[in-house]
mmCIF file of C-alpha atoms in Angstrom:
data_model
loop_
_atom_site.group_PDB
_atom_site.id
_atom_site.type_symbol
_atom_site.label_atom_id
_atom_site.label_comp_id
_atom_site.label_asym_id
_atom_site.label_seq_id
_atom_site.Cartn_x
_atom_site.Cartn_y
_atom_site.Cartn_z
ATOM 1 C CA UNK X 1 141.396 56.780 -78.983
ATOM 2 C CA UNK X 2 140.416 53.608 -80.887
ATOM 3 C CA UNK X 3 143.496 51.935 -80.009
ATOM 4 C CA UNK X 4 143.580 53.132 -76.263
ATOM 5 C CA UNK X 5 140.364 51.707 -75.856
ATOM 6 C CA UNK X 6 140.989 48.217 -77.765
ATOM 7 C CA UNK X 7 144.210 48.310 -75.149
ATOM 8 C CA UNK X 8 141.653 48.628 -72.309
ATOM 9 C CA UNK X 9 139.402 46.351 -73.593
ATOM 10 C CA UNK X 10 142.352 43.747 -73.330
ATOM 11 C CA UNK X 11 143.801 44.416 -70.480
ATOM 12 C CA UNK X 12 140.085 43.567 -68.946
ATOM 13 C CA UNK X 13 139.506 40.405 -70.717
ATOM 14 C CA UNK X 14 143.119 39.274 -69.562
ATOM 15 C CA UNK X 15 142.208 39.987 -65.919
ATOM 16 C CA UNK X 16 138.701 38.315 -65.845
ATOM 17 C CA UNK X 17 140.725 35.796 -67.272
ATOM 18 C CA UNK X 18 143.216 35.213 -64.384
ATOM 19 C CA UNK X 19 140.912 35.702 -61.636
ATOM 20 C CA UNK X 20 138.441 32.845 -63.425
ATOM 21 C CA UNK X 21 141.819 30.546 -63.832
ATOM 22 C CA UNK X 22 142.406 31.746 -60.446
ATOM 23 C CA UNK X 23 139.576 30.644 -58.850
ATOM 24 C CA UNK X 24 139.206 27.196 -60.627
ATOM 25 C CA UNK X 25 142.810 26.000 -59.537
ATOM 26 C CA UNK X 26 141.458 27.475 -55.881
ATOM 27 C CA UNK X 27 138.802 25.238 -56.421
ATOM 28 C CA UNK X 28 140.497 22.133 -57.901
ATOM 29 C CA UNK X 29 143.039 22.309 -55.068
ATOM 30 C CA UNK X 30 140.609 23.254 -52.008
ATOM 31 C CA UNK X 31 138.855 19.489 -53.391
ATOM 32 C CA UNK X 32 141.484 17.596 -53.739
ATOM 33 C CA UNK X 33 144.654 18.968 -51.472
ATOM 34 C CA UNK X 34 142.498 20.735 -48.779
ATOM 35 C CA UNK X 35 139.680 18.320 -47.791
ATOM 36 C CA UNK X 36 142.485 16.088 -47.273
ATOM 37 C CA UNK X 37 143.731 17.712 -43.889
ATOM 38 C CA UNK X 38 143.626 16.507 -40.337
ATOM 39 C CA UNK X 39 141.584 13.354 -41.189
ATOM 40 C CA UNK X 40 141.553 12.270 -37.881
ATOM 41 C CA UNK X 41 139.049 15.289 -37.454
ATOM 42 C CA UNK X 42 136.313 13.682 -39.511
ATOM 43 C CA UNK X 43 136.348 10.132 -37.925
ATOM 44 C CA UNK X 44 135.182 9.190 -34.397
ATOM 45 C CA UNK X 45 136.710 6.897 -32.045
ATOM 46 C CA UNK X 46 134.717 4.384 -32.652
ATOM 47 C CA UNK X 47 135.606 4.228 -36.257
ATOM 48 C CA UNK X 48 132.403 6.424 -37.648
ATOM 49 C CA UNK X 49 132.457 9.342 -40.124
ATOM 50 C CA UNK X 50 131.073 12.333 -38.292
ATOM 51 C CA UNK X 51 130.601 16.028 -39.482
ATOM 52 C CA UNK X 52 133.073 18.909 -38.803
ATOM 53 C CA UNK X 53 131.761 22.196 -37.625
ATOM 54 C CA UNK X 54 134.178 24.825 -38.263
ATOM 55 C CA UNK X 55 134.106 28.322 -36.570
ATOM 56 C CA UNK X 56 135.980 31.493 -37.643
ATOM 57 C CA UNK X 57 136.516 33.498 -34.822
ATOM 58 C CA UNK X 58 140.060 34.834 -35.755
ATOM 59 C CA UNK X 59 139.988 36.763 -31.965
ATOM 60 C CA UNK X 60 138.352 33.993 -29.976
ATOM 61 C CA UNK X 61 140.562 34.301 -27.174
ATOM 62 C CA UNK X 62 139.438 38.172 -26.532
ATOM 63 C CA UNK X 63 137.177 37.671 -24.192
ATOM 64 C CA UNK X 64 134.353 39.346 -24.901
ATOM 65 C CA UNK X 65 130.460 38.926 -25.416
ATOM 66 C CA UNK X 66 131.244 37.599 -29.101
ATOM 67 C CA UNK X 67 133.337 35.097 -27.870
ATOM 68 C CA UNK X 68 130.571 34.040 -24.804
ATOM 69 C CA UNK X 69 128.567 33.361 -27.650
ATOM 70 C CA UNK X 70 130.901 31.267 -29.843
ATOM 71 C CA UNK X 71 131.517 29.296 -27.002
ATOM 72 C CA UNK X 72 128.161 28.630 -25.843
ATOM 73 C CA UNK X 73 127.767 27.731 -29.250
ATOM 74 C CA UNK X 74 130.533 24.973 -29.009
ATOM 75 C CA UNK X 75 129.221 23.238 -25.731
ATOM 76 C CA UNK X 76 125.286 23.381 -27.245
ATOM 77 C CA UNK X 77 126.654 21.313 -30.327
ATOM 78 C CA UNK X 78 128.746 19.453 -27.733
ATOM 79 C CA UNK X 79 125.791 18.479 -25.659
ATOM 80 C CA UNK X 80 123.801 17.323 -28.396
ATOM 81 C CA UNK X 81 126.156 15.662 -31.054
ATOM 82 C CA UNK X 82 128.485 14.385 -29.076
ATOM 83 C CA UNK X 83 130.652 13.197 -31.672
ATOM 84 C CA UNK X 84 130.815 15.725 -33.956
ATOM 85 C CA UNK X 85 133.835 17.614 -34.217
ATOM 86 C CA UNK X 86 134.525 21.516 -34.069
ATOM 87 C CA UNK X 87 137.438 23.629 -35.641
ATOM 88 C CA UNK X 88 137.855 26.821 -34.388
ATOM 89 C CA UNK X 89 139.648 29.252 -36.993
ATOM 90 C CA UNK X 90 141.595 31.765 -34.619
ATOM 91 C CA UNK X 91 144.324 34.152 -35.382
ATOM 92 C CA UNK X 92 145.390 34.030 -31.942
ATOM 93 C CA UNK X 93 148.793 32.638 -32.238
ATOM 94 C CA UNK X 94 150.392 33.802 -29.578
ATOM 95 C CA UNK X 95 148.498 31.280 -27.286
ATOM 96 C CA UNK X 96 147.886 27.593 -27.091
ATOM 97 C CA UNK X 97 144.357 25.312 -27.519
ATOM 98 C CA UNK X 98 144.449 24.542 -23.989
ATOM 99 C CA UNK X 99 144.788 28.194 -22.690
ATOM 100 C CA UNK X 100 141.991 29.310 -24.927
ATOM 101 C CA UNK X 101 139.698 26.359 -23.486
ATOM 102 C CA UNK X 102 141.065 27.498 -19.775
ATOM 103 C CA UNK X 103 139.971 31.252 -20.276
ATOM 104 C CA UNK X 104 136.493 30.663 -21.771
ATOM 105 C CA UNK X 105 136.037 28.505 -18.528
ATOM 106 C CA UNK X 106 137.446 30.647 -16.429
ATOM 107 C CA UNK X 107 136.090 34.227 -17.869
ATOM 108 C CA UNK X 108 132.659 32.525 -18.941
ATOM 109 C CA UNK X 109 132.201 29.480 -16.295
ATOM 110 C CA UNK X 110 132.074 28.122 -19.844
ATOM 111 C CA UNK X 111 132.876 23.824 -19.556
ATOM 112 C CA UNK X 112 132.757 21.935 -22.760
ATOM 113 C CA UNK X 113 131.438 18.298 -22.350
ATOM 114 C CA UNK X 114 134.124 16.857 -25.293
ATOM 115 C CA UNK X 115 137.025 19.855 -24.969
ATOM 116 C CA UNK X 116 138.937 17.081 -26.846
ATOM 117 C CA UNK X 117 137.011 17.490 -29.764
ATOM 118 C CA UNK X 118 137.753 20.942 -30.122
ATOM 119 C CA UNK X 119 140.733 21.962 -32.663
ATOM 120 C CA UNK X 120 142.203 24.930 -33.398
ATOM 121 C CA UNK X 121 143.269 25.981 -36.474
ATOM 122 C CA UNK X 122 145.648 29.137 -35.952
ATOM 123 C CA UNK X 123 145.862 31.852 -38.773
ATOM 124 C CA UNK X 124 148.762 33.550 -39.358
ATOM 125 C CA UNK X 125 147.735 36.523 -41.379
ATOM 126 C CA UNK X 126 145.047 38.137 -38.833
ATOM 127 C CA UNK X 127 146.624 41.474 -39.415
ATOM 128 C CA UNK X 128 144.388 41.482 -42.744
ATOM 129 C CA UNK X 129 141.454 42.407 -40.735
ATOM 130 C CA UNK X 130 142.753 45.130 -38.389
ATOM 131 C CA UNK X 131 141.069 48.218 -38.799
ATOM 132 C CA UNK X 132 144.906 49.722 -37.903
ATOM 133 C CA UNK X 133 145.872 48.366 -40.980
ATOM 134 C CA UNK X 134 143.610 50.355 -43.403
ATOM 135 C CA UNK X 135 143.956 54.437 -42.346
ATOM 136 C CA UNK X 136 141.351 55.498 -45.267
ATOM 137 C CA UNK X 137 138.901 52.993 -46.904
ATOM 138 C CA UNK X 138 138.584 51.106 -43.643
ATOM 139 C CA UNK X 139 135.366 48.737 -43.910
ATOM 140 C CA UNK X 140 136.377 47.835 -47.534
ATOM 141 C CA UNK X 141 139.965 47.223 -47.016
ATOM 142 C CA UNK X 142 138.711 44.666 -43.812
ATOM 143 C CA UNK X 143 136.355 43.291 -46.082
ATOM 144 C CA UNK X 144 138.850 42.019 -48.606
ATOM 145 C CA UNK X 145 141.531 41.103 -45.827
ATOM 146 C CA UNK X 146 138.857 38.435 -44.288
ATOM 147 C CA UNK X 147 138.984 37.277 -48.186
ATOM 148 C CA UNK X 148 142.737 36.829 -47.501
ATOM 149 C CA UNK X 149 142.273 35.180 -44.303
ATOM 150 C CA UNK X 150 139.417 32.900 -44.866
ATOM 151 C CA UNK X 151 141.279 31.823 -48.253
ATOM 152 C CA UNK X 152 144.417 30.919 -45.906
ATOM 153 C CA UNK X 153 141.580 29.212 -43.658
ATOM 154 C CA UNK X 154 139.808 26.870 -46.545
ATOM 155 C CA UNK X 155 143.474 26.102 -47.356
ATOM 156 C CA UNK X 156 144.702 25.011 -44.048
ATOM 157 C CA UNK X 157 141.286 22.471 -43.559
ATOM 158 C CA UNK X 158 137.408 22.753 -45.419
ATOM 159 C CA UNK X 159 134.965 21.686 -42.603
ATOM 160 C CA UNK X 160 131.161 20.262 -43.606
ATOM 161 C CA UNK X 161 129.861 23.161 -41.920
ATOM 162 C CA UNK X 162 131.395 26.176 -41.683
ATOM 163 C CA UNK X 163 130.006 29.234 -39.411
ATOM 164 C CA UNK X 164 131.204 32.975 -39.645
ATOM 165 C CA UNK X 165 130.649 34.206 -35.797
ATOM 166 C CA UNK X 166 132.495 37.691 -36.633
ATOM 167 C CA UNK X 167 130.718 39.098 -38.831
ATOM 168 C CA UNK X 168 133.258 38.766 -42.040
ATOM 169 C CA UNK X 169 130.652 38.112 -44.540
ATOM 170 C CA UNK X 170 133.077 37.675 -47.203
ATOM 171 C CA UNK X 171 134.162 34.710 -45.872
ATOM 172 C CA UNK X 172 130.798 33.063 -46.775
ATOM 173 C CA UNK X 173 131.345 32.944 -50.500
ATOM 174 C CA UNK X 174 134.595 31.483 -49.906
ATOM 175 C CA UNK X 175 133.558 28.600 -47.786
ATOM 176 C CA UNK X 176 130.202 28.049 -50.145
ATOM 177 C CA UNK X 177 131.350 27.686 -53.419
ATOM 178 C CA UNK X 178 135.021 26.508 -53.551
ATOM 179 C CA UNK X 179 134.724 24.914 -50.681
ATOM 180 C CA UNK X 180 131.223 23.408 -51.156
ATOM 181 C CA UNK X 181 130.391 23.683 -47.447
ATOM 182 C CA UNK X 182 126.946 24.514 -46.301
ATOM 183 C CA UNK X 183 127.468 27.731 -44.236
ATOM 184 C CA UNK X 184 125.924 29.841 -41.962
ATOM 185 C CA UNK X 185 126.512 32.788 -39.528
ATOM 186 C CA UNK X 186 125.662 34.805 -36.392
ATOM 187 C CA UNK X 187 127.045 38.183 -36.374
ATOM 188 C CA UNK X 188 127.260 39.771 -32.879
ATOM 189 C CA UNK X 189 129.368 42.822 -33.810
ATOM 190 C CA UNK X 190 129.482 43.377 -37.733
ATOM 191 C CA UNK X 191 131.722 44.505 -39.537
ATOM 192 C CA UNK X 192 129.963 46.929 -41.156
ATOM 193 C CA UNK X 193 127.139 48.708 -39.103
ATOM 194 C CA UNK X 194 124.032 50.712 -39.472
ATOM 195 C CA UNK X 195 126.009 53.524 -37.943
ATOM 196 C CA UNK X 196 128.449 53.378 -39.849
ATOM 197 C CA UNK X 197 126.918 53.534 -43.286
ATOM 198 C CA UNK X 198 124.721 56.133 -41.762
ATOM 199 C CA UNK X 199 128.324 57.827 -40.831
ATOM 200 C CA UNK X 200 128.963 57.602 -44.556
ATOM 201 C CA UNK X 201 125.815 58.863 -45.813
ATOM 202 C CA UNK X 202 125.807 62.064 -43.718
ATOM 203 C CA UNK X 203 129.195 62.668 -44.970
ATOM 204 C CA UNK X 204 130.696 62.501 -41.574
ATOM 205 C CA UNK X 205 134.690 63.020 -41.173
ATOM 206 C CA UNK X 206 135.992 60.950 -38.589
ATOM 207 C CA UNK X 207 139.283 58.695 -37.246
ATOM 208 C CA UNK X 208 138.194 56.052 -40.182
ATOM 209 C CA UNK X 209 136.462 58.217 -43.128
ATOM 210 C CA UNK X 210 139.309 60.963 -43.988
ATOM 211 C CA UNK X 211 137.505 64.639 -44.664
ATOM 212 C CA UNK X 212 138.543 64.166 -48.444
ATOM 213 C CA UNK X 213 136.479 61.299 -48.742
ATOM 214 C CA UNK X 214 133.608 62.680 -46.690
ATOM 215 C CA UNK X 215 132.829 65.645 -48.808
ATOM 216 C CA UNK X 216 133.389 63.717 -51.981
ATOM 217 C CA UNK X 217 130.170 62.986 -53.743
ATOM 218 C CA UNK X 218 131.666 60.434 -56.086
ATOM 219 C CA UNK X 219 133.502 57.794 -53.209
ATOM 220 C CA UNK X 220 130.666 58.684 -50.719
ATOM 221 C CA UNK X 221 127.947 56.925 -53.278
ATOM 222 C CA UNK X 222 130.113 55.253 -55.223
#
């Protein structure tokens, strides 16, 4: 028993290990490799260094009240920094920067000021956060997929600012500390809701929280 446990013990000291070497190469190449994307982003035409906003919105072409707001967002920042520069972080590859721009205009009556100082970054591994993708442990598995896709994000460019506008909290982290952005968010549908941790709590069985996990006392608390 002595030895089985020493074995444990190990095993967890070798895998704090790797996720702290983990994270520090993250870090060390997010600083040095990352911030060294698109540089054209961070300068104005005039020479200047200006700020980068960057948005993730991996379904910003969806059309929806969400992505009203985002873009209301844009054309606000727009109208009163006229130089600054915003990165949208979309998963939406299947469709250009200049559709995307075209649809918010034409769903929203949405017109940005500076539409040329809008870039898109596009995301290739948006299937991390569909709810199709996780049949039992839904809202955690989501959870850890925007991990996946806002490291692929930080990778691809690290903005000044960076706003979550989906609700993928886990992102935040990310974007805070190994990317040493200041960060903030506005969450218009969350990814996980009142009703469903209220769901949970009643033990509720349902599409997304399988009847064996429902009327288990242990993964309902935790």
């Amino acid at each position: 028993m002595l030895i089985l446990a020493a074995y444990c013990l190990q095993l967890c000291l070798l895998a704090v290990t790797c996720v702290i070497l983990t994270l520090v190469v993250l870090f060390c190449w997010i600083q040095t490799v990352s911030r060294r994307h698109l540089p054209h982003l961070r300068v104005t035409n005039k020479g200047e260094r200006t700020p980068v906003v960057g948005f993730f919105h991996p379904y910003c072409n969806a059309g929806g009240g969400g992505e009203r707001v985002l873009w209301v967002a844009v054309r606000s920042i727009q109208r009163k920094y006229p130089d600054v520069r915003c990165v949208i972080y979309t998963g939406d590859t299947d469709s250009s920067g200049e559709n995307i721009l075209l649809k918010a205009r034409q769903r929203f009556n949405i017109v940005l000021p500076h539409p040329g100082n809008v870039e898109f970054i596009f995301l290739k591994r948006r299937g991390m956060v569909e709810a199709e993708k996780y049949p039992i442990f839904t809202l955690l598995g989501q959870s850890l997929g925007s991990m996946v896709l806002g490291v692929e994000a930080i990778l691809s460019f690290v903005p000044d600012i960076y706003i979550d506008s989906m609700g993928y909290a886990f992102t935040l982290p990310i974007f805070r500390y190994l990317g040493q952005c200041k960060v903030g968010c506005y969450v218009h549908y969350p990814t996980i809701s009142t009703d469903m941790l209220d769901r949970v709590s009643k033990r509720t069985a349902t599409y997304n929280n399988a009847s064996f996990i429902s009327q288990s006392p242990v993964l309902v608390t935790g």
